[in-house]
Short mmCIF file of C-alpha atoms and ligand atoms in Angstrom, two decimals:
data_model
loop_
_atom_site.label_atom_id
_atom_site.label_comp_id
_atom_site.label_asym_id
_atom_site.label_seq_id
_atom_site.Cartn_x
_atom_site.Cartn_y
_atom_site.Cartn_z
CA MET A 25 -8.27 -31.95 -35.30
CA ASP A 26 -8.00 -29.06 -37.91
CA VAL A 27 -6.83 -26.18 -35.85
CA ILE A 28 -9.65 -23.45 -36.51
CA GLU A 29 -12.04 -26.52 -35.01
CA ALA A 30 -10.13 -27.04 -32.44
CA ILE A 31 -10.03 -23.42 -31.39
CA LYS A 32 -13.47 -22.94 -31.92
CA THR A 33 -14.49 -26.03 -30.06
CA ARG A 34 -12.27 -25.13 -26.68
CA LYS A 35 -14.06 -24.21 -23.97
CA SER A 36 -13.46 -24.05 -20.30
CA ILE A 37 -14.53 -26.90 -18.30
CA ARG A 38 -15.51 -27.12 -14.94
CA GLY A 39 -17.05 -30.53 -14.80
CA TYR A 40 -15.32 -33.77 -15.26
CA LYS A 41 -15.78 -37.41 -14.90
CA PRO A 42 -14.31 -39.09 -12.31
CA ASN A 43 -11.88 -41.34 -14.93
CA LEU A 44 -8.20 -40.64 -14.61
CA VAL A 45 -5.83 -39.28 -17.30
CA PRO A 46 -2.77 -41.56 -17.93
CA LYS A 47 0.58 -39.92 -17.18
CA GLU A 48 1.67 -40.79 -20.72
CA VAL A 49 -1.20 -39.16 -21.93
CA LEU A 50 -0.24 -35.79 -19.75
CA ALA A 51 3.75 -36.17 -20.75
CA GLU A 52 2.51 -36.28 -24.55
CA ILE A 53 0.52 -33.01 -23.95
CA LEU A 54 3.06 -31.19 -22.67
CA GLU A 55 5.39 -32.66 -25.32
CA ALA A 56 3.58 -31.04 -27.54
CA ALA A 57 2.96 -28.08 -25.84
CA ILE A 58 6.45 -26.59 -25.23
CA ARG A 59 6.40 -26.09 -29.10
CA ALA A 60 4.77 -23.00 -27.74
CA PRO A 61 6.57 -19.57 -28.80
CA SER A 62 8.34 -17.46 -26.16
CA GLY A 63 10.17 -14.19 -25.95
CA MET A 64 13.71 -14.85 -27.50
CA ASN A 65 12.83 -18.72 -27.03
CA ASN A 66 13.39 -18.04 -22.72
CA GLN A 67 11.00 -20.75 -22.66
CA PRO A 68 10.39 -19.41 -18.74
CA TRP A 69 7.63 -22.42 -18.25
CA GLU A 70 7.92 -24.89 -15.31
CA PHE A 71 4.95 -27.64 -14.94
CA THR A 72 4.43 -29.46 -11.93
CA VAL A 73 1.46 -31.96 -12.65
CA ILE A 74 -0.59 -33.38 -9.54
CA ALA A 75 -3.32 -35.82 -9.20
CA GLY A 76 -4.55 -38.67 -7.15
CA ASP A 77 -4.08 -37.80 -3.35
CA VAL A 78 -2.19 -34.90 -4.04
CA ILE A 79 -5.01 -32.70 -6.42
CA LYS A 80 -7.16 -33.67 -3.17
CA GLN A 81 -4.87 -32.34 -0.41
CA ILE A 82 -4.31 -29.30 -2.24
CA GLY A 83 -8.17 -28.68 -2.53
CA GLN A 84 -8.49 -29.38 0.80
CA ALA A 85 -6.24 -27.25 2.32
CA ASN A 86 -7.64 -24.08 -0.13
CA LEU A 87 -11.42 -24.91 1.36
CA GLU A 88 -9.65 -24.42 5.35
CA LYS A 89 -8.28 -21.21 3.84
CA LEU A 90 -11.48 -20.19 2.16
CA SER A 91 -13.02 -21.17 5.48
CA ALA A 92 -10.55 -19.34 7.88
CA ARG A 93 -11.38 -16.24 5.43
CA GLU A 94 -7.82 -15.79 4.71
CA THR A 95 -7.86 -13.51 1.06
CA PRO A 96 -7.07 -15.19 -1.83
CA LYS A 97 -3.85 -14.10 -4.03
CA MET A 98 -2.10 -14.95 -7.03
CA GLU A 99 1.35 -14.36 -6.97
CA ALA A 100 0.80 -13.20 -10.82
CA PRO A 101 -2.35 -10.98 -10.81
CA ARG A 102 -4.04 -10.23 -14.04
CA THR A 103 -4.08 -6.22 -12.90
CA GLU A 104 -2.85 -4.52 -9.75
CA SER A 105 -5.32 -4.55 -7.10
CA GLY A 106 -6.32 -8.19 -8.78
CA GLN A 107 -10.12 -6.39 -9.75
CA PHE A 108 -11.13 -5.65 -13.22
CA ALA A 109 -13.04 -2.32 -13.49
CA GLY A 110 -14.71 -0.91 -16.53
CA ILE A 111 -15.96 -2.98 -19.61
CA HIS A 112 -13.32 -5.67 -18.24
CA ARG A 113 -15.42 -6.35 -15.01
CA GLU A 114 -18.73 -6.18 -17.21
CA ARG A 115 -17.53 -8.66 -19.26
CA GLN A 116 -16.65 -10.68 -15.75
CA VAL A 117 -20.23 -10.21 -14.70
CA ALA A 118 -22.11 -11.22 -17.79
CA LEU A 119 -19.66 -14.81 -17.92
CA ALA A 120 -21.05 -15.35 -13.77
CA VAL A 121 -24.62 -14.30 -14.70
CA GLN A 122 -24.47 -16.95 -17.67
CA LEU A 123 -22.90 -19.94 -15.20
CA PHE A 124 -25.27 -19.05 -12.35
CA GLN A 125 -28.17 -19.62 -15.05
CA LEU A 126 -26.63 -22.68 -16.06
CA MET A 127 -26.11 -23.86 -11.98
CA ASP A 128 -29.12 -22.45 -11.34
CA ILE A 129 -27.78 -20.68 -8.58
CA ALA A 130 -30.08 -17.60 -7.70
CA ARG A 131 -28.23 -13.62 -6.82
CA GLU A 132 -29.04 -14.07 -3.32
CA ASP A 133 -28.48 -17.58 -3.20
CA ARG A 134 -25.26 -17.18 -0.58
CA GLU A 135 -25.10 -20.83 0.14
CA LYS A 136 -25.35 -21.95 -3.77
CA ARG A 137 -22.94 -19.21 -4.30
CA THR A 138 -20.00 -20.14 -1.95
CA GLU A 139 -20.17 -24.00 -2.84
CA TRP A 140 -19.65 -22.69 -6.56
CA MET A 141 -16.72 -20.60 -5.40
CA MET A 142 -15.43 -23.42 -3.50
CA ARG A 143 -15.79 -26.09 -6.44
CA GLY A 144 -13.51 -23.70 -8.37
CA PHE A 145 -10.21 -23.98 -5.41
CA ARG A 146 -10.71 -27.50 -5.35
CA PHE A 147 -10.32 -27.94 -9.23
CA PHE A 148 -13.39 -28.20 -10.09
CA ASP A 149 -13.02 -31.98 -8.81
CA ALA A 150 -11.16 -32.81 -11.81
CA PRO A 151 -8.88 -35.55 -11.75
CA ALA A 152 -5.54 -33.88 -12.60
CA ALA A 153 -4.58 -30.12 -12.49
CA ILE A 154 -0.98 -28.63 -14.08
CA PHE A 155 0.70 -25.50 -12.38
CA ILE A 156 2.79 -23.66 -14.49
CA SER A 157 5.44 -21.22 -12.51
CA MET A 158 8.21 -19.03 -13.89
CA ASP A 159 11.93 -18.39 -12.85
CA GLU A 160 11.24 -15.09 -10.35
CA SER A 161 14.10 -13.52 -12.54
CA VAL A 162 11.30 -13.59 -15.60
CA HIS A 163 8.49 -12.05 -14.00
CA PRO A 164 6.54 -10.68 -15.04
CA GLY A 165 7.04 -10.34 -18.52
CA GLY A 166 7.20 -14.42 -18.55
CA GLN A 167 3.51 -14.66 -18.03
CA PHE A 168 3.26 -13.63 -21.93
CA ASP A 169 4.74 -16.68 -22.93
CA ILE A 170 3.04 -18.82 -19.98
CA GLY A 171 -0.07 -17.51 -21.27
CA ALA A 172 0.82 -19.28 -25.26
CA VAL A 173 1.44 -22.06 -23.89
CA SER A 174 -1.52 -22.64 -21.21
CA GLN A 175 -3.89 -22.15 -24.53
CA THR A 176 -1.84 -24.61 -26.39
CA ILE A 177 -2.24 -27.11 -23.73
CA ALA A 178 -5.91 -26.50 -23.58
CA LEU A 179 -6.03 -27.17 -27.85
CA VAL A 180 -3.59 -30.13 -27.69
CA ALA A 181 -6.05 -32.14 -24.68
CA LEU A 182 -9.04 -31.51 -27.46
CA ASN A 183 -6.95 -34.65 -29.23
CA HIS A 184 -6.92 -36.68 -26.77
CA GLY A 185 -10.31 -36.29 -26.08
CA LEU A 186 -9.70 -33.90 -22.69
CA GLY A 187 -11.25 -30.76 -21.34
CA THR A 188 -9.35 -27.80 -19.48
CA CYS A 189 -9.83 -25.01 -17.58
CA ILE A 190 -7.30 -22.17 -17.28
CA MET A 191 -7.51 -21.29 -13.69
CA GLY A 192 -6.33 -18.56 -11.17
CA GLN A 193 -8.44 -19.43 -8.35
CA GLY A 194 -6.16 -22.98 -8.20
CA VAL A 195 -3.18 -20.64 -7.63
CA SER A 196 -4.60 -18.35 -5.05
CA TYR A 197 -3.07 -19.93 -1.89
CA PRO A 198 0.68 -20.58 -3.12
CA ASP A 199 2.03 -21.46 0.06
CA VAL A 200 -0.30 -24.44 -0.21
CA ILE A 201 0.62 -25.34 -3.34
CA ARG A 202 4.52 -25.23 -2.16
CA LYS A 203 3.72 -27.30 0.91
CA PHE A 204 2.30 -30.31 -1.14
CA THR A 205 4.41 -29.70 -3.99
CA GLY A 206 8.05 -28.71 -2.94
CA ILE A 207 7.88 -25.48 -5.81
CA PRO A 208 10.47 -23.11 -4.34
CA GLU A 209 9.51 -19.24 -2.96
CA SER A 210 12.48 -18.74 -6.22
CA LYS A 211 9.29 -19.44 -8.68
CA VAL A 212 6.75 -17.17 -9.51
CA ILE A 213 3.26 -19.90 -9.57
CA VAL A 214 1.57 -17.91 -12.37
CA ILE A 215 -1.49 -20.07 -13.58
CA CYS A 216 -3.07 -23.54 -13.39
CA LEU A 217 -4.98 -25.95 -15.98
CA THR A 218 -7.27 -28.53 -14.15
CA ILE A 219 -7.51 -31.34 -16.85
CA GLY A 220 -9.88 -34.49 -17.40
CA TYR A 221 -12.56 -36.32 -19.34
CA PRO A 222 -15.93 -33.31 -19.69
CA ASP A 223 -18.84 -34.44 -18.30
CA TRP A 224 -21.03 -33.21 -20.86
CA ASP A 225 -24.18 -33.67 -18.53
CA PHE A 226 -22.75 -31.03 -16.07
CA PRO A 227 -24.50 -27.58 -16.48
CA ALA A 228 -21.86 -25.16 -16.35
CA ASN A 229 -20.06 -27.20 -19.02
CA LYS A 230 -22.55 -25.88 -21.62
CA VAL A 231 -21.56 -22.11 -21.25
CA GLN A 232 -20.52 -20.71 -24.32
CA SER A 233 -18.90 -17.62 -23.13
CA GLU A 234 -19.56 -14.14 -25.36
CA ARG A 235 -16.52 -12.45 -27.54
CA GLU A 236 -17.01 -8.91 -28.75
CA PRO A 237 -17.03 -8.57 -32.43
CA VAL A 238 -13.63 -8.32 -34.29
CA GLU A 239 -14.42 -4.69 -35.61
CA LYS A 240 -14.91 -3.63 -31.70
CA VAL A 241 -11.46 -4.43 -31.12
CA THR A 242 -9.69 -3.70 -34.43
CA THR A 243 -7.92 -0.47 -35.82
CA TRP A 244 -7.21 -1.18 -39.36
CA CYS A 245 -4.30 0.60 -40.87
CA GLY A 246 -3.28 1.25 -44.45
CA ILE A 247 -5.47 -1.83 -45.73
C1 LIG B 303 -5.72 -16.15 -17.08
C2 LIG B 303 -7.31 -16.63 -16.73
C3 LIG B 303 -7.43 -17.46 -15.51
C4 LIG B 303 -8.95 -17.88 -15.25
N1 LIG B 303 -9.46 -17.88 -13.93
C5 LIG B 303 -10.21 -19.20 -14.08
C6 LIG B 303 -10.90 -19.36 -12.20
O1 LIG B 303 -10.08 -18.97 -11.54
N2 LIG B 303 -12.02 -19.73 -12.55
C7 LIG B 303 -13.01 -20.29 -13.80
O2 LIG B 303 -14.10 -20.67 -13.46
N3 LIG B 303 -12.15 -19.95 -14.68
C8 LIG B 303 -11.23 -19.19 -15.18
N4 LIG B 303 -10.71 -18.54 -16.17
C9 LIG B 303 -11.08 -19.09 -17.56
C10 LIG B 303 -12.15 -17.86 -17.91
O3 LIG B 303 -13.37 -17.46 -17.51
C11 LIG B 303 -13.11 -18.20 -19.77
O4 LIG B 303 -11.90 -18.81 -20.24
C12 LIG B 303 -13.53 -17.01 -20.57
O5 LIG B 303 -14.83 -16.97 -19.43
C13 LIG B 303 -13.92 -17.74 -21.82
O6 LIG B 303 -14.31 -18.66 -21.35
P1 LIG B 303 -13.91 -20.17 -22.67
O7 LIG B 303 -12.52 -20.78 -21.81
O8 LIG B 303 -15.29 -21.23 -22.27
O9 LIG B 303 -13.81 -19.67 -23.97
C14 LIG B 303 -9.17 -18.64 -16.44
C15 LIG B 303 -9.35 -17.85 -17.72
C16 LIG B 303 -8.04 -17.43 -17.89
C17 LIG B 303 -7.11 -17.17 -19.58
#
């Protein structure tokens, strides 16, 4: 697939077919993705791939934490408070409005909203997910490199007919992940990607997220 085509067709997939992704395919994707750049080639990424019973158990344990009203908290949040404000919050809300419309979730329908949130915490029922962690000694700077490898995984996956969603929800109860995967405390669990064959009939997969125009986010100097 042409690079531009891949970049433009990649989108977050939140509904998957139940078909399993062969281990060899997942390994091939990671093999290509680790060509991603990293600061001074420090390669902070460490992958933990989950599927089968393990992804189900982690999803279930996440739901139990949610039901017990334990506040989800990422180890590497995108802002200090974990929340967006101002224009960033507005963009977040715009996406949610689009997704809720596609999923036919009314603003006041708490039950459906909760079900939608739970879906994220159980990895959108994807057959597999990839956690990306890094040693605490390279936190927080290594997040930049993990961003690069995450996007590379998402693009390479397209070549195999696979969809992905880079997602924070799945890593919001790190103690659950540690329990089922053995990732030690000395590693910061940064992010995960769900991965599987897209179910194109799933309404949320029709979302086309918006972008600010380039001229609004670019300053040209000397050109
Ligand atoms: C760091 C990061 C965390 C994300 N976390 C979530 C998440 O927890 N749940 C979710 O549904 N999508 C999540 N997303 C997906 C974004 O919502 C998505 O990338 C954005 O809306 C742009 O849409 P697109 O990926 O379809 O282009 C995350 C994306 C990134 C890069």
